[in-house]
Short mmCIF file of C-alpha atoms in Angstrom, two decimals:
data_model
loop_
_atom_site.label_atom_id
_atom_site.label_comp_id
_atom_site.label_asym_id
_atom_site.label_seq_id
_atom_site.Cartn_x
_atom_site.Cartn_y
_atom_site.Cartn_z
CA MET A 1 136.96 96.44 76.78
CA ASN A 2 138.56 99.28 78.77
CA ILE A 3 136.80 98.10 81.92
CA VAL A 4 138.14 94.63 81.36
CA ASN A 5 141.69 95.75 80.66
CA LEU A 6 141.67 97.84 83.80
CA ALA A 7 140.58 94.83 85.84
CA ALA A 8 143.34 92.72 84.32
CA GLU A 9 145.94 95.35 85.04
CA LYS A 10 144.82 95.51 88.67
CA ALA A 11 145.10 91.71 89.05
CA PRO A 12 147.92 90.80 91.42
CA LYS A 13 151.08 89.18 90.10
CA LEU A 14 151.91 85.56 90.96
CA PHE A 15 154.74 84.80 93.33
CA PHE A 16 156.09 81.75 95.13
CA ASN A 17 156.68 81.96 98.87
CA PRO A 18 156.60 78.55 100.62
CA ALA A 19 156.89 80.21 104.02
CA ASN A 20 153.31 81.42 103.60
CA PHE A 21 152.09 77.81 103.93
CA ILE A 22 153.46 77.67 107.46
CA SER A 23 152.32 81.14 108.45
CA ASN A 24 148.76 80.40 107.28
CA LEU A 25 148.47 77.14 109.22
CA LYS A 26 146.97 79.18 112.04
CA TYR A 27 143.93 79.85 109.83
CA MET A 28 143.62 76.10 109.29
CA GLY A 29 143.61 75.54 113.02
CA ILE A 30 141.18 78.37 113.76
CA GLY A 31 138.88 77.51 110.87
CA MET A 32 138.54 73.81 111.64
CA LEU A 33 138.12 74.49 115.37
CA VAL A 34 135.35 77.03 114.76
CA ILE A 35 133.57 74.72 112.29
CA PHE A 36 133.60 71.83 114.76
CA VAL A 37 132.44 74.06 117.61
CA VAL A 38 129.58 75.53 115.55
CA ILE A 39 128.57 72.12 114.23
CA GLY A 40 128.75 70.77 117.79
CA ILE A 41 126.39 73.50 118.98
CA ILE A 42 124.06 72.78 116.05
CA ILE A 43 124.09 69.04 116.88
CA PHE A 44 123.26 69.82 120.50
CA ALA A 45 120.48 72.18 119.43
CA THR A 46 119.11 69.55 117.02
CA MET A 47 119.13 66.84 119.69
CA LEU A 48 117.36 69.24 122.03
CA ILE A 49 114.72 70.02 119.38
CA ASN A 50 114.27 66.28 118.77
CA TYR A 51 113.83 65.67 122.50
CA LEU A 52 111.46 68.59 123.10
CA PHE A 53 109.24 68.19 120.08
CA SER A 54 109.37 64.48 119.25
CA ASP A 55 106.30 63.47 121.26
CA ASN A 56 104.05 66.22 119.99
CA ASP A 57 102.78 64.27 116.98
CA LYS A 58 101.68 61.26 119.12
CA MET B 1 133.88 97.27 52.93
CA ASP B 2 136.19 98.31 55.80
CA ILE B 3 133.50 97.51 58.32
CA LEU B 4 133.70 93.79 57.47
CA TYR B 5 137.49 93.51 57.83
CA LYS B 6 137.89 95.79 60.81
CA ASN B 7 135.76 93.64 63.12
CA LEU B 8 137.14 90.31 61.87
CA LEU B 9 140.75 91.45 62.11
CA ALA B 10 140.17 92.57 65.69
CA PHE B 11 140.05 88.91 66.83
CA THR B 12 143.12 87.87 68.78
CA TRP B 13 144.23 84.26 69.30
CA GLN B 14 143.27 84.67 72.95
CA ASP B 15 139.68 85.54 71.95
CA LEU B 16 139.54 82.43 69.78
CA VAL B 17 140.86 80.24 72.59
CA MET B 18 138.21 81.57 74.97
CA ILE B 19 135.48 80.98 72.37
CA LEU B 20 136.79 77.43 72.09
CA ILE B 21 136.67 77.09 75.89
CA GLY B 22 133.07 78.30 75.77
CA CYS B 23 132.30 75.60 73.19
CA VAL B 24 133.99 72.98 75.39
CA LEU B 25 131.82 74.00 78.35
CA ILE B 26 128.73 73.68 76.15
CA TYR B 27 129.93 70.27 74.93
CA LEU B 28 130.49 69.07 78.50
CA ALA B 29 127.04 70.33 79.45
CA ILE B 30 125.16 68.71 76.58
CA LYS B 31 127.13 65.61 75.63
CA LYS B 32 128.53 64.62 79.03
CA GLU B 33 125.65 66.14 81.05
CA MET B 34 128.09 67.76 83.47
CA GLU B 35 126.16 70.36 85.47
CA PRO B 36 124.37 71.48 82.29
CA SER B 37 122.29 74.11 84.05
CA LEU B 38 125.42 76.12 84.82
CA LEU B 39 128.01 75.09 82.26
CA LEU B 40 125.78 75.76 79.25
CA PRO B 41 124.94 79.40 80.11
CA MET B 42 128.54 79.96 81.22
CA GLY B 43 129.84 78.50 77.98
CA PHE B 44 127.54 80.57 75.84
CA GLY B 45 128.24 83.69 77.86
CA THR B 46 131.97 83.08 77.35
CA ILE B 47 131.43 83.12 73.61
CA LEU B 48 129.42 86.35 73.81
CA VAL B 49 131.99 88.29 75.81
CA ASN B 50 135.01 87.26 73.74
CA ILE B 51 133.82 88.63 70.45
CA PRO B 52 135.70 91.90 69.83
CA PHE B 53 133.66 95.03 70.49
CA SER B 54 130.89 92.82 71.85
CA ASP B 55 127.99 94.92 73.11
CA ALA B 56 126.89 91.93 75.21
CA LEU B 57 129.95 92.51 77.42
CA THR B 58 129.46 96.23 77.87
CA GLY B 59 125.67 95.99 77.91
CA PRO B 60 123.39 93.30 79.34
CA ILE B 61 126.00 90.91 80.73
CA LYS B 62 127.72 93.74 82.58
CA GLU B 63 124.34 94.93 83.92
CA LEU B 64 123.35 91.42 85.00
CA TYR B 65 126.74 91.00 86.68
CA HIS B 66 126.34 94.18 88.71
CA ALA B 67 122.67 93.46 89.40
CA GLY B 68 123.19 89.99 90.80
CA ILE B 69 126.79 88.78 91.09
CA ALA B 70 128.70 91.81 92.35
CA ASN B 71 126.17 92.24 95.17
CA GLU B 72 125.89 88.44 95.81
CA LEU B 73 122.13 88.55 95.16
CA PHE B 74 121.89 85.73 92.60
CA PRO B 75 123.77 83.11 94.68
CA LEU B 76 121.64 83.96 97.71
CA LEU B 77 118.38 83.72 95.79
CA LEU B 78 119.55 80.37 94.39
CA PHE B 79 120.12 79.21 97.95
CA ILE B 80 116.40 79.68 98.64
CA GLY B 81 115.70 77.18 95.89
CA ILE B 82 118.38 74.77 97.12
CA GLY B 83 117.07 74.96 100.68
CA ALA B 84 113.57 74.16 99.43
CA MET B 85 114.91 71.05 97.68
CA ILE B 86 116.72 69.58 100.71
CA ASP B 87 115.12 67.01 103.01
CA PHE B 88 116.92 67.17 106.35
CA GLY B 89 115.05 64.09 107.64
CA PRO B 90 117.99 61.60 107.54
CA LEU B 91 120.18 64.16 109.27
CA LEU B 92 117.61 65.04 111.92
CA SER B 93 117.20 61.37 112.85
CA ASN B 94 120.98 61.11 113.42
CA PRO B 95 122.40 64.60 114.04
CA LYS B 96 125.91 63.34 114.91
CA LEU B 97 126.45 62.74 111.19
CA MET B 98 127.03 66.50 110.96
CA PHE B 99 130.56 66.02 112.31
CA PHE B 100 131.50 64.34 109.02
CA GLY B 101 130.24 67.40 107.17
CA ALA B 102 132.56 69.50 109.31
CA ALA B 103 135.55 67.22 108.73
CA ALA B 104 135.04 67.29 104.97
CA GLN B 105 135.66 71.06 104.91
CA PHE B 106 139.34 70.45 105.75
CA GLY B 107 140.23 70.83 102.08
CA ILE B 108 139.21 74.50 102.19
CA PHE B 109 141.77 75.41 104.83
CA PHE B 110 144.49 73.16 103.44
CA THR B 111 144.03 74.80 100.03
CA LEU B 112 144.16 78.20 101.73
CA CYS B 113 147.66 77.36 102.97
CA MET B 114 148.67 76.01 99.54
CA ALA B 115 147.22 78.97 97.62
CA SER B 116 148.87 81.49 99.95
CA MET B 117 152.23 80.33 98.56
CA PHE B 118 151.26 81.83 95.16
CA PHE B 119 148.50 84.39 95.71
CA PRO B 120 147.84 87.29 98.06
CA GLU B 121 145.73 86.44 101.10
CA ILE B 122 142.38 87.61 99.74
CA ASP B 123 142.73 85.66 96.51
CA ALA B 124 144.10 82.61 98.36
CA ALA B 125 141.02 82.63 100.60
CA SER B 126 138.72 83.01 97.58
CA ILE B 127 140.43 80.12 95.79
CA ALA B 128 140.25 77.97 98.92
CA ILE B 129 136.47 78.28 99.05
CA ILE B 130 136.29 76.18 95.89
CA GLY B 131 136.66 73.38 98.44
CA ALA B 132 133.20 74.23 99.75
CA ALA B 133 131.99 72.37 96.63
CA ASP B 134 129.15 74.81 96.46
CA GLY B 135 128.72 77.27 93.60
CA PRO B 136 126.69 79.98 95.35
CA THR B 137 129.01 79.97 98.39
CA SER B 138 132.10 80.19 96.16
CA ILE B 139 130.69 83.11 94.16
CA ALA B 140 129.39 84.93 97.23
CA VAL B 141 132.65 84.63 99.17
CA ALA B 142 134.94 85.45 96.23
CA ASN B 143 132.85 88.52 95.41
CA THR B 144 132.63 89.77 98.99
CA LEU B 145 136.39 89.46 99.38
CA GLY B 146 136.88 91.36 96.12
CA SER B 147 138.89 88.67 94.37
CA LYS B 148 139.77 89.27 90.72
CA TYR B 149 139.43 85.56 89.98
CA VAL B 150 135.67 85.09 90.35
CA GLY B 151 135.39 83.69 86.83
CA ALA B 152 138.07 81.02 87.26
CA ILE B 153 136.83 80.17 90.75
CA THR B 154 133.27 79.69 89.48
CA VAL B 155 134.35 77.52 86.55
CA ALA B 156 136.52 75.42 88.88
CA ALA B 157 133.80 75.02 91.52
CA TYR B 158 131.07 73.92 89.11
CA SER B 159 133.35 71.77 86.95
CA TYR B 160 134.74 69.83 89.88
CA MET B 161 131.27 69.43 91.39
CA ALA B 162 130.29 67.74 88.15
CA LEU B 163 133.47 65.63 88.26
CA VAL B 164 132.87 64.34 91.81
CA PRO B 165 132.01 60.84 90.47
CA ILE B 166 135.51 60.75 88.97
CA ILE B 167 137.46 62.53 91.71
CA GLN B 168 136.14 60.83 94.84
CA PRO B 169 136.26 57.04 94.23
CA PRO B 170 140.06 56.78 93.71
CA VAL B 171 140.71 58.88 96.82
CA ILE B 172 138.31 56.76 98.89
CA LYS B 173 139.86 53.50 97.67
CA LEU B 174 143.37 54.79 98.36
CA LEU B 175 142.55 55.61 101.97
CA THR B 176 140.44 52.59 102.91
CA THR B 177 140.80 48.83 102.92
CA LYS B 178 138.27 46.45 101.37
CA LYS B 179 137.28 45.31 104.86
CA GLU B 180 136.59 48.91 105.90
CA ARG B 181 134.51 49.57 102.78
CA GLN B 182 132.41 46.51 103.64
CA ILE B 183 131.48 47.72 107.12
CA LYS B 184 127.74 47.61 107.45
CA MET B 185 125.83 50.39 109.18
CA PRO B 186 122.25 49.32 109.88
CA TYR B 187 119.79 52.15 109.51
CA GLU B 188 117.32 52.58 112.36
CA GLN B 189 114.53 54.72 111.08
CA LYS B 190 113.53 57.26 113.68
CA SER B 191 110.54 59.41 113.00
CA VAL B 192 111.14 63.12 112.94
CA SER B 193 108.19 65.24 114.00
CA LYS B 194 106.85 68.01 111.80
CA LEU B 195 107.55 70.52 114.55
CA THR B 196 111.19 69.43 114.62
CA ARG B 197 111.42 69.91 110.87
CA ILE B 198 109.98 73.42 111.24
CA MET B 199 112.13 74.43 114.22
CA PHE B 200 115.37 73.11 112.68
CA PRO B 201 115.90 75.81 110.01
CA ILE B 202 114.96 78.55 112.48
CA ILE B 203 117.24 77.34 115.27
CA ILE B 204 120.15 76.64 112.91
CA THR B 205 119.93 80.12 111.41
CA ILE B 206 119.99 81.73 114.85
CA VAL B 207 122.79 79.52 116.21
CA ALA B 208 125.09 79.64 113.18
CA SER B 209 124.57 83.36 112.58
CA ALA B 210 125.15 84.23 116.22
CA VAL B 211 128.56 82.56 116.13
CA VAL B 212 129.54 83.48 112.55
CA PRO B 213 127.53 86.61 111.59
CA GLN B 214 129.21 86.77 108.16
CA ALA B 215 127.39 83.52 107.31
CA THR B 216 123.95 84.97 108.14
CA ALA B 217 122.92 85.68 104.56
CA LEU B 218 124.20 82.33 103.26
CA ILE B 219 122.76 80.15 106.02
CA GLY B 220 119.65 82.31 106.38
CA PHE B 221 118.57 82.09 102.74
CA LEU B 222 119.27 78.35 102.66
CA MET B 223 117.19 77.76 105.77
CA PHE B 224 114.46 80.13 104.60
CA GLY B 225 114.04 77.94 101.53
CA ASN B 226 113.92 74.87 103.76
CA LEU B 227 111.30 76.47 105.99
CA LEU B 228 109.14 77.18 102.95
CA ARG B 229 109.29 73.44 102.23
CA GLU B 230 108.70 72.17 105.76
CA CYS B 231 106.05 74.60 107.05
CA GLY B 232 103.33 72.75 105.14
CA VAL B 233 101.26 75.84 104.39
CA LEU B 234 103.24 77.26 101.49
CA ASP B 235 103.40 74.38 99.04
CA SER B 236 103.03 76.69 96.03
CA LEU B 237 105.89 78.93 97.21
CA SER B 238 108.04 75.90 97.97
CA GLU B 239 107.41 74.50 94.50
CA THR B 240 108.10 77.89 92.93
CA ALA B 241 111.37 78.17 94.87
CA GLN B 242 112.46 74.65 93.89
CA LYS B 243 111.62 75.00 90.21
CA VAL B 244 110.88 78.45 88.79
CA LEU B 245 113.09 80.54 91.07
CA ALA B 246 116.01 78.10 91.01
CA ASN B 247 115.85 77.74 87.22
CA LEU B 248 115.48 81.47 86.58
CA ILE B 249 118.36 82.44 88.83
CA THR B 250 120.51 79.64 87.41
CA ILE B 251 120.05 81.10 83.91
CA PHE B 252 120.98 84.61 85.02
CA LEU B 253 123.84 83.39 87.20
CA GLY B 254 125.37 81.25 84.50
CA ILE B 255 125.36 83.89 81.83
CA SER B 256 126.42 86.79 84.05
CA VAL B 257 129.42 84.94 85.50
CA ALA B 258 130.78 85.13 81.95
CA PHE B 259 131.53 88.81 82.63
CA ASN B 260 134.75 87.50 84.22
CA MET B 261 135.50 85.10 81.38
CA THR B 262 137.18 87.47 78.94
CA SER B 263 140.50 86.37 77.48
CA VAL B 264 142.32 89.17 79.29
CA GLN B 265 141.08 88.00 82.68
CA PHE B 266 141.02 84.24 82.13
CA LEU B 267 143.95 83.19 79.96
CA LYS B 268 146.71 83.45 82.48
CA LEU B 269 148.96 81.06 84.39
CA ASP B 270 146.92 82.09 87.44
CA THR B 271 143.86 80.33 85.98
CA LEU B 272 145.69 77.03 85.52
CA LEU B 273 147.00 77.30 89.05
CA ILE B 274 143.50 78.01 90.37
CA LEU B 275 142.12 74.96 88.55
CA GLY B 276 144.91 72.85 90.06
CA LEU B 277 144.32 74.19 93.56
CA GLY B 278 140.58 73.62 93.20
CA LEU B 279 141.23 69.96 92.41
CA ILE B 280 143.47 69.71 95.48
CA ALA B 281 140.67 71.20 97.57
CA PHE B 282 138.19 68.54 96.46
CA ILE B 283 140.70 65.71 96.98
CA VAL B 284 141.68 66.88 100.47
CA ASP B 285 138.00 67.44 101.39
CA THR B 286 137.31 63.78 100.52
CA ALA B 287 140.41 62.63 102.40
CA GLY B 288 139.48 64.74 105.43
CA GLY B 289 136.05 63.17 105.75
CA VAL B 290 137.31 59.61 105.26
CA LEU B 291 140.23 59.99 107.68
CA PHE B 292 137.97 61.53 110.32
CA ALA B 293 135.69 58.49 110.10
CA LYS B 294 138.70 56.18 110.43
CA LEU B 295 139.85 58.15 113.47
CA LEU B 296 136.44 57.73 115.10
CA ASN B 297 136.63 53.98 114.45
CA VAL B 298 139.73 53.82 116.64
CA PHE B 299 137.66 54.94 119.63
CA SER B 300 134.22 53.68 118.73
CA LYS B 301 132.89 50.20 119.44
CA LYS B 302 130.20 50.59 116.79
CA LYS B 303 132.20 50.73 113.56
CA ILE B 304 131.54 53.40 110.97
CA ASN B 305 132.02 52.76 107.28
CA PRO B 306 134.72 55.40 106.56
CA MET B 307 133.35 56.01 103.06
CA ILE B 308 130.48 58.04 104.50
CA GLY B 309 133.04 60.66 105.54
CA ALA B 310 133.61 61.39 101.85
CA ALA B 311 129.93 62.28 101.48
CA GLY B 312 130.52 65.31 103.72
CA ILE B 313 131.51 67.27 100.65
CA SER B 314 128.74 69.66 99.71
CA ALA B 315 128.15 68.25 96.20
CA PHE B 316 124.55 67.22 96.94
CA PRO B 317 123.23 64.63 96.14
CA MET B 318 125.99 63.24 93.96
CA SER B 319 128.50 62.56 96.70
CA GLY B 320 125.97 60.70 98.84
CA ARG B 321 124.95 58.53 95.87
CA ILE B 322 128.57 57.78 94.95
CA VAL B 323 129.32 56.48 98.46
CA HIS B 324 126.15 54.37 98.44
CA LYS B 325 127.06 52.93 95.03
CA MET B 326 130.62 52.12 96.12
CA ALA B 327 129.28 50.32 99.20
CA LEU B 328 126.96 48.22 97.03
CA GLU B 329 129.87 47.32 94.75
CA GLU B 330 131.79 45.98 97.76
CA ASP B 331 128.76 44.19 99.23
CA PRO B 332 125.36 44.12 97.48
CA GLN B 333 123.68 43.90 100.88
CA ASN B 334 125.30 47.04 102.27
CA PHE B 335 122.88 49.96 102.03
CA LEU B 336 124.51 53.17 103.13
CA LEU B 337 122.21 55.61 101.33
CA MET B 338 120.43 57.09 104.34
CA HIS B 339 123.72 57.61 106.19
CA SER B 340 125.55 59.04 103.18
CA ILE B 341 122.71 61.37 102.22
CA GLY B 342 122.48 62.57 105.84
CA VAL B 343 126.21 63.34 105.80
CA ASN B 344 125.95 64.92 102.36
CA VAL B 345 123.23 67.26 103.55
CA SER B 346 125.29 68.20 106.60
CA GLY B 347 128.09 69.12 104.22
CA GLN B 348 125.82 71.78 102.74
CA ILE B 349 125.42 73.36 106.18
CA ALA B 350 129.09 72.99 107.07
CA SER B 351 130.25 74.51 103.75
CA VAL B 352 128.13 77.59 104.32
CA ILE B 353 129.55 77.96 107.83
CA ALA B 354 133.05 77.54 106.39
CA GLY B 355 132.26 80.33 103.91
CA GLY B 356 131.23 82.55 106.80
CA ILE B 357 134.43 81.74 108.67
CA ILE B 358 136.56 82.63 105.65
CA LEU B 359 134.70 85.94 105.38
CA ASN B 360 135.20 86.53 109.10
CA LEU B 361 138.93 85.88 108.88
CA PHE B 362 139.68 87.82 105.69
CA SER B 363 137.13 90.54 105.01
#
């Protein structure tokens, strides 16, 4: 129980700061951009694999 | 006689509430069949750790937690099983569907902004990953970031995954017109060679890990499982991964997550807020996928049924089936299953990449 109480005591306190929504929008922009870029690269790689290896089973 | 009273009198109302919550999770698992493989062990584990002076908490559950959750081992091993279960065929025959999987991760970053209004950055990022709609990713990311809310995050992630059939349809109907829901998308079956199926997990692991190294373990274990399935020479290992390994790890994962389900850690306003933010994440994920599909329709001659965007959420295969079912309700001749399952599978990949991005930005 001591371990658990210690963890609870270390838990951060809640607050309300609406300005954080705006300041964290940059992570939204970066995150979505990186996901689309990575997925775009994966799509390109997949299309390349399809093109290179599609005739091998004929 | 003291020994009888001392232990019984040690119960607090908070312990009793948590035991009740454990019973509710078990009820949802058995009676409502909501993700029973996770909710039942979690529910029972919750009961075990909220009995005063419980040796389950300080003994085996604590050991299991440190052996497999604190070091992210259990979620990663489970990913091997999940990868072995996934058929990437529909996605490989139409790779562009993966963009919908990417769009449906929008809820993660929107929830990050929302959660940051109430929680410190690390916890906000951990809460946001509920939007990945993937239990192992949520546990792995929350643990790596050192969040104190792993228990609440895990309960939220698995509960909302089970509630996808209730959460998604109203959001889809709100954002689409009947005419849009009736758009037909003929499926042209393209054969995918065995070599393509083998090369795909290898190439994806290299590409995704090179760009987002923090996602290497997540994407690597998922694709390793898929390679076991597709290589064709390890059928026994593939079957073991899909059944025995996945089931074994699920048991250990479910019961050891309960280490974070003590009344002291769980019964706080924070938990309610986390559950609310998790719901927002799922809703905005669905909206993100649908709105992305509608945006593409503005520029595309070949119309896309915007409902398939909602299948980009990583709740596989439920989300894909829900979209297919909704399409049939609008038009019994409209079969979207292959498209929606392809998008649903891409959501699994995209959610893992999103997890890696969150780790990259905040760890």
